[in-house]
Amino acid sequence: MTHQVHAFEPPERFVAGTVGPPGDRTFFLQARGGGRLVSVALEKVQVSLLAEKLEELLSEAQRRFGVKLPETGPVSGDNDPLDTPVDEEFRVGTLGLAFDVDTETVVIEAIAVGEAEAGAEVEVDEPDDEESAEEPDDDLDRLRVRLTPEATRAFIERARRVVNAGRPPCPLCGQPLDPVGHLCPRHNGYHR
């Protein structure tokens, strides 16, 4: 079976976003460029982990290769909703990250869930450089984007805002609160 590689090097826009109300949101990575629009679905924890690992990758690139990074701080970046139509190309199983020293860009690769991964845990691979990245399954669809450090920083900030925009946590147990409350285990199952 043939697979598709949706490559955006660089994209006009690459963002994390959601569709649906808090508590029932579907998370997407969306890339736009060259008249194409690709949206891939993933889990909230994958978006959160991707932002965290991208931050670590930028810090490591600065430390090892002397890459100039943009300042962190309040960013008034892209707050627009996802471009429509939001048609899911595939569900992400594996996320791969690399830093290309020659072009000083970050490479993000989202790989579709394989048959073996359908019930497995989510993972993020972090190879040291692009050449050492092993191809997990060459027959799976993938989304590949190449971002500058500035665009990566903007993606990180937006991803964190999207993740934190969900339901507030319960002050006692930390589980998300629905608008009508929830059955808190710290209250022996009484509605809170």
mmCIF file of C-alpha atoms in Angstrom:
data_model
loop_
_atom_site.group_PDB
_atom_site.id
_atom_site.type_symbol
_atom_site.label_atom_id
_atom_site.label_comp_id
_atom_site.label_asym_id
_atom_site.label_seq_id
_atom_site.Cartn_x
_atom_site.Cartn_y
_atom_site.Cartn_z
ATOM 1 C CA MET A 1 0.000 0.000 0.000
ATOM 2 C CA THR A 2 1.336 3.452 -0.833
ATOM 3 C CA HIS A 3 1.851 6.051 1.813
ATOM 4 C CA GLN A 4 1.865 9.818 1.668
ATOM 5 C CA VAL A 5 4.477 12.176 3.028
ATOM 6 C CA HIS A 6 2.988 15.634 3.495
ATOM 7 C CA ALA A 7 6.116 17.800 3.535
ATOM 8 C CA PHE A 8 6.057 21.519 4.352
ATOM 9 C CA GLU A 9 9.584 22.904 4.259
ATOM 10 C CA PRO A 10 8.730 25.549 5.506
ATOM 11 C CA PRO A 11 4.972 25.864 5.981
ATOM 12 C CA GLU A 12 3.109 29.159 5.685
ATOM 13 C CA ARG A 13 1.370 28.219 8.944
ATOM 14 C CA PHE A 14 1.884 25.344 11.402
ATOM 15 C CA VAL A 15 -0.243 25.287 14.548
ATOM 16 C CA ALA A 16 -1.837 23.089 17.184
ATOM 17 C CA GLY A 17 -5.545 23.610 17.653
ATOM 18 C CA THR A 18 -8.778 21.995 18.764
ATOM 19 C CA VAL A 19 -12.287 21.368 17.575
ATOM 20 C CA GLY A 20 -15.137 20.950 20.043
ATOM 21 C CA PRO A 21 -16.083 22.140 23.535
ATOM 22 C CA PRO A 22 -13.780 21.658 26.559
ATOM 23 C CA GLY A 23 -14.025 18.101 27.782
ATOM 24 C CA ASP A 24 -14.859 16.863 24.294
ATOM 25 C CA ARG A 25 -12.095 18.470 22.244
ATOM 26 C CA THR A 26 -10.207 16.840 19.404
ATOM 27 C CA PHE A 27 -6.627 18.069 19.045
ATOM 28 C CA PHE A 28 -5.018 18.682 15.663
ATOM 29 C CA LEU A 29 -1.716 19.692 14.151
ATOM 30 C CA GLN A 30 -2.381 21.696 11.024
ATOM 31 C CA ALA A 31 0.056 22.735 8.296
ATOM 32 C CA ARG A 32 -0.701 25.049 5.392
ATOM 33 C CA GLY A 33 1.444 25.973 2.438
ATOM 34 C CA GLY A 34 1.615 25.881 -1.326
ATOM 35 C CA GLY A 35 -2.167 25.747 -1.649
ATOM 36 C CA ARG A 36 -2.359 22.631 0.538
ATOM 37 C CA LEU A 37 -3.916 22.172 3.978
ATOM 38 C CA VAL A 38 -3.166 19.080 6.086
ATOM 39 C CA SER A 39 -4.714 18.352 9.498
ATOM 40 C CA VAL A 40 -3.709 15.372 11.627
ATOM 41 C CA ALA A 41 -5.427 14.339 14.874
ATOM 42 C CA LEU A 42 -3.559 13.575 18.074
ATOM 43 C CA GLU A 43 -4.054 13.398 21.813
ATOM 44 C CA LYS A 44 -3.821 16.315 24.241
ATOM 45 C CA VAL A 45 -0.868 14.677 25.979
ATOM 46 C CA GLN A 46 0.970 14.470 22.635
ATOM 47 C CA VAL A 47 0.534 18.222 22.061
ATOM 48 C CA SER A 48 1.768 18.967 25.582
ATOM 49 C CA LEU A 49 4.735 16.626 25.240
ATOM 50 C CA LEU A 50 5.590 18.004 21.802
ATOM 51 C CA ALA A 51 5.771 21.561 23.176
ATOM 52 C CA GLU A 52 7.942 20.407 26.082
ATOM 53 C CA LYS A 53 10.337 18.409 23.888
ATOM 54 C CA LEU A 54 10.606 21.208 21.317
ATOM 55 C CA GLU A 55 11.655 23.572 24.108
ATOM 56 C CA GLU A 56 14.308 21.068 25.195
ATOM 57 C CA LEU A 57 15.475 20.626 21.592
ATOM 58 C CA LEU A 58 15.892 24.391 21.122
ATOM 59 C CA SER A 59 17.858 24.670 24.372
ATOM 60 C CA GLU A 60 20.108 21.788 23.349
ATOM 61 C CA ALA A 61 20.663 23.305 19.883
ATOM 62 C CA GLN A 62 21.666 26.571 21.506
ATOM 63 C CA ARG A 63 24.006 24.832 23.942
ATOM 64 C CA ARG A 64 25.668 22.467 21.432
ATOM 65 C CA PHE A 65 25.624 24.476 18.213
ATOM 66 C CA GLY A 66 25.357 28.106 19.370
ATOM 67 C CA VAL A 67 22.021 28.649 17.630
ATOM 68 C CA LYS A 68 20.522 32.088 18.310
ATOM 69 C CA LEU A 69 17.107 31.661 19.904
ATOM 70 C CA PRO A 70 14.315 34.211 20.080
ATOM 71 C CA GLU A 71 13.524 35.620 23.487
ATOM 72 C CA THR A 72 10.850 33.926 25.538
ATOM 73 C CA GLY A 73 8.093 36.057 26.903
ATOM 74 C CA PRO A 74 4.609 37.190 26.092
ATOM 75 C CA VAL A 75 4.041 36.358 22.463
ATOM 76 C CA SER A 76 1.039 37.745 20.636
ATOM 77 C CA GLY A 77 1.353 35.008 18.043
ATOM 78 C CA ASP A 78 -1.228 33.221 15.986
ATOM 79 C CA ASN A 79 -4.523 33.036 17.896
ATOM 80 C CA ASP A 80 -6.686 32.359 14.859
ATOM 81 C CA PRO A 81 -8.803 29.200 14.731
ATOM 82 C CA LEU A 82 -7.788 26.238 12.624
ATOM 83 C CA ASP A 83 -8.263 26.692 8.892
ATOM 84 C CA THR A 84 -11.351 25.004 7.503
ATOM 85 C CA PRO A 85 -12.200 22.426 6.449
ATOM 86 C CA VAL A 86 -10.560 20.428 9.247
ATOM 87 C CA ASP A 87 -10.392 17.014 7.590
ATOM 88 C CA GLU A 88 -8.333 14.471 9.526
ATOM 89 C CA GLU A 89 -5.709 12.915 7.239
ATOM 90 C CA PHE A 90 -4.658 10.408 9.897
ATOM 91 C CA ARG A 91 -4.244 9.932 13.661
ATOM 92 C CA VAL A 92 -0.701 10.468 14.962
ATOM 93 C CA GLY A 93 1.013 7.538 16.653
ATOM 94 C CA THR A 94 4.637 8.710 16.783
ATOM 95 C CA LEU A 95 6.220 12.145 16.816
ATOM 96 C CA GLY A 96 9.825 12.556 15.737
ATOM 97 C CA LEU A 97 12.015 15.599 16.328
ATOM 98 C CA ALA A 98 15.366 16.561 14.870
ATOM 99 C CA PHE A 99 17.534 19.630 14.506
ATOM 100 C CA ASP A 100 19.182 20.218 11.131
ATOM 101 C CA VAL A 101 22.486 21.941 11.910
ATOM 102 C CA ASP A 102 23.167 22.920 8.278
ATOM 103 C CA THR A 103 19.967 24.938 7.877
ATOM 104 C CA GLU A 104 19.450 25.674 11.596
ATOM 105 C CA THR A 105 15.881 24.405 11.430
ATOM 106 C CA VAL A 106 13.743 22.101 13.536
ATOM 107 C CA VAL A 107 12.212 19.108 11.788
ATOM 108 C CA ILE A 108 8.961 17.729 13.204
ATOM 109 C CA GLU A 109 7.539 14.510 11.847
ATOM 110 C CA ALA A 110 4.112 13.176 12.806
ATOM 111 C CA ILE A 111 3.689 9.544 11.780
ATOM 112 C CA ALA A 112 0.341 7.777 11.508
ATOM 113 C CA VAL A 113 -0.690 5.082 13.952
ATOM 114 C CA GLY A 114 0.385 1.687 12.665
ATOM 115 C CA GLU A 115 -1.570 -1.510 13.137
ATOM 116 C CA ALA A 116 0.784 -2.629 15.922
ATOM 117 C CA GLU A 117 0.463 0.743 17.692
ATOM 118 C CA ALA A 118 -3.330 0.940 17.637
ATOM 119 C CA GLY A 119 -3.618 0.165 21.357
ATOM 120 C CA ALA A 120 -0.083 1.080 22.450
ATOM 121 C CA GLU A 121 1.206 4.105 24.322
ATOM 122 C CA VAL A 122 2.136 7.363 22.635
ATOM 123 C CA GLU A 123 5.818 8.050 22.101
ATOM 124 C CA VAL A 124 8.112 10.864 21.030
ATOM 125 C CA ASP A 125 11.443 9.998 19.403
ATOM 126 C CA GLU A 126 14.316 12.453 19.671
ATOM 127 C CA PRO A 127 17.277 11.555 17.463
ATOM 128 C CA ASP A 128 20.459 13.635 17.820
ATOM 129 C CA ASP A 129 20.432 14.585 14.157
ATOM 130 C CA GLU A 130 18.393 13.950 11.062
ATOM 131 C CA GLU A 131 20.682 11.229 9.712
ATOM 132 C CA SER A 132 20.399 9.033 12.821
ATOM 133 C CA ALA A 133 16.597 9.059 12.786
ATOM 134 C CA GLU A 134 15.324 5.560 12.145
ATOM 135 C CA GLU A 135 12.251 5.260 9.988
ATOM 136 C CA PRO A 136 9.737 3.411 12.206
ATOM 137 C CA ASP A 137 7.471 2.237 9.393
ATOM 138 C CA ASP A 138 8.150 3.375 5.865
ATOM 139 C CA ASP A 139 4.631 2.414 4.800
ATOM 140 C CA LEU A 140 2.825 4.842 7.137
ATOM 141 C CA ASP A 141 1.526 8.295 6.243
ATOM 142 C CA ARG A 142 3.427 11.185 7.754
ATOM 143 C CA LEU A 143 3.413 14.943 8.109
ATOM 144 C CA ARG A 144 6.849 16.588 8.029
ATOM 145 C CA VAL A 145 7.461 20.261 8.724
ATOM 146 C CA ARG A 146 10.664 22.269 8.913
ATOM 147 C CA LEU A 147 10.569 25.345 11.164
ATOM 148 C CA THR A 148 12.939 28.148 12.049
ATOM 149 C CA PRO A 149 13.695 28.613 15.777
ATOM 150 C CA GLU A 150 11.349 31.641 15.760
ATOM 151 C CA ALA A 151 8.491 29.655 14.223
ATOM 152 C CA THR A 152 9.197 26.800 16.644
ATOM 153 C CA ARG A 153 8.986 29.162 19.623
ATOM 154 C CA ALA A 154 5.653 30.546 18.319
ATOM 155 C CA PHE A 155 4.346 26.981 17.888
ATOM 156 C CA ILE A 156 5.375 26.106 21.463
ATOM 157 C CA GLU A 157 3.585 29.139 22.925
ATOM 158 C CA ARG A 158 0.377 28.445 21.015
ATOM 159 C CA ALA A 159 0.444 24.730 21.846
ATOM 160 C CA ARG A 160 0.725 25.545 25.547
ATOM 161 C CA ARG A 161 -2.191 27.997 25.326
ATOM 162 C CA VAL A 162 -4.331 25.403 23.529
ATOM 163 C CA VAL A 163 -3.579 22.694 26.102
ATOM 164 C CA ASN A 164 -4.247 25.038 29.043
ATOM 165 C CA ALA A 165 -7.535 26.329 27.574
ATOM 166 C CA GLY A 166 -9.444 23.214 28.606
ATOM 167 C CA ARG A 167 -11.419 22.470 31.732
ATOM 168 C CA PRO A 168 -9.978 23.779 35.009
ATOM 169 C CA PRO A 169 -8.576 21.155 37.408
ATOM 170 C CA CYS A 170 -10.283 20.209 40.672
ATOM 171 C CA PRO A 171 -8.358 21.854 43.556
ATOM 172 C CA LEU A 172 -8.519 18.601 45.540
ATOM 173 C CA CYS A 173 -7.761 15.782 43.101
ATOM 174 C CA GLY A 174 -6.506 17.564 39.971
ATOM 175 C CA GLN A 175 -8.981 15.871 37.628
ATOM 176 C CA PRO A 176 -10.766 18.150 35.142
ATOM 177 C CA LEU A 177 -13.970 19.793 36.352
ATOM 178 C CA ASP A 178 -17.018 19.595 34.121
ATOM 179 C CA PRO A 179 -19.421 22.581 34.150
ATOM 180 C CA VAL A 180 -21.686 20.569 36.468
ATOM 181 C CA GLY A 181 -18.776 19.397 38.670
ATOM 182 C CA HIS A 182 -17.456 15.852 39.028
ATOM 183 C CA LEU A 183 -17.349 12.891 41.369
ATOM 184 C CA CYS A 184 -14.249 13.718 43.372
ATOM 185 C CA PRO A 185 -12.351 10.732 44.776
ATOM 186 C CA ARG A 186 -11.072 12.970 47.592
ATOM 187 C CA HIS A 187 -14.698 13.430 48.717
ATOM 188 C CA ASN A 188 -15.470 9.703 48.677
ATOM 189 C CA GLY A 189 -17.462 10.005 45.473
ATOM 190 C CA TYR A 190 -19.659 12.900 46.516
ATOM 191 C CA HIS A 191 -20.494 15.286 43.728
ATOM 192 C CA ARG A 192 -18.274 18.374 43.840
#
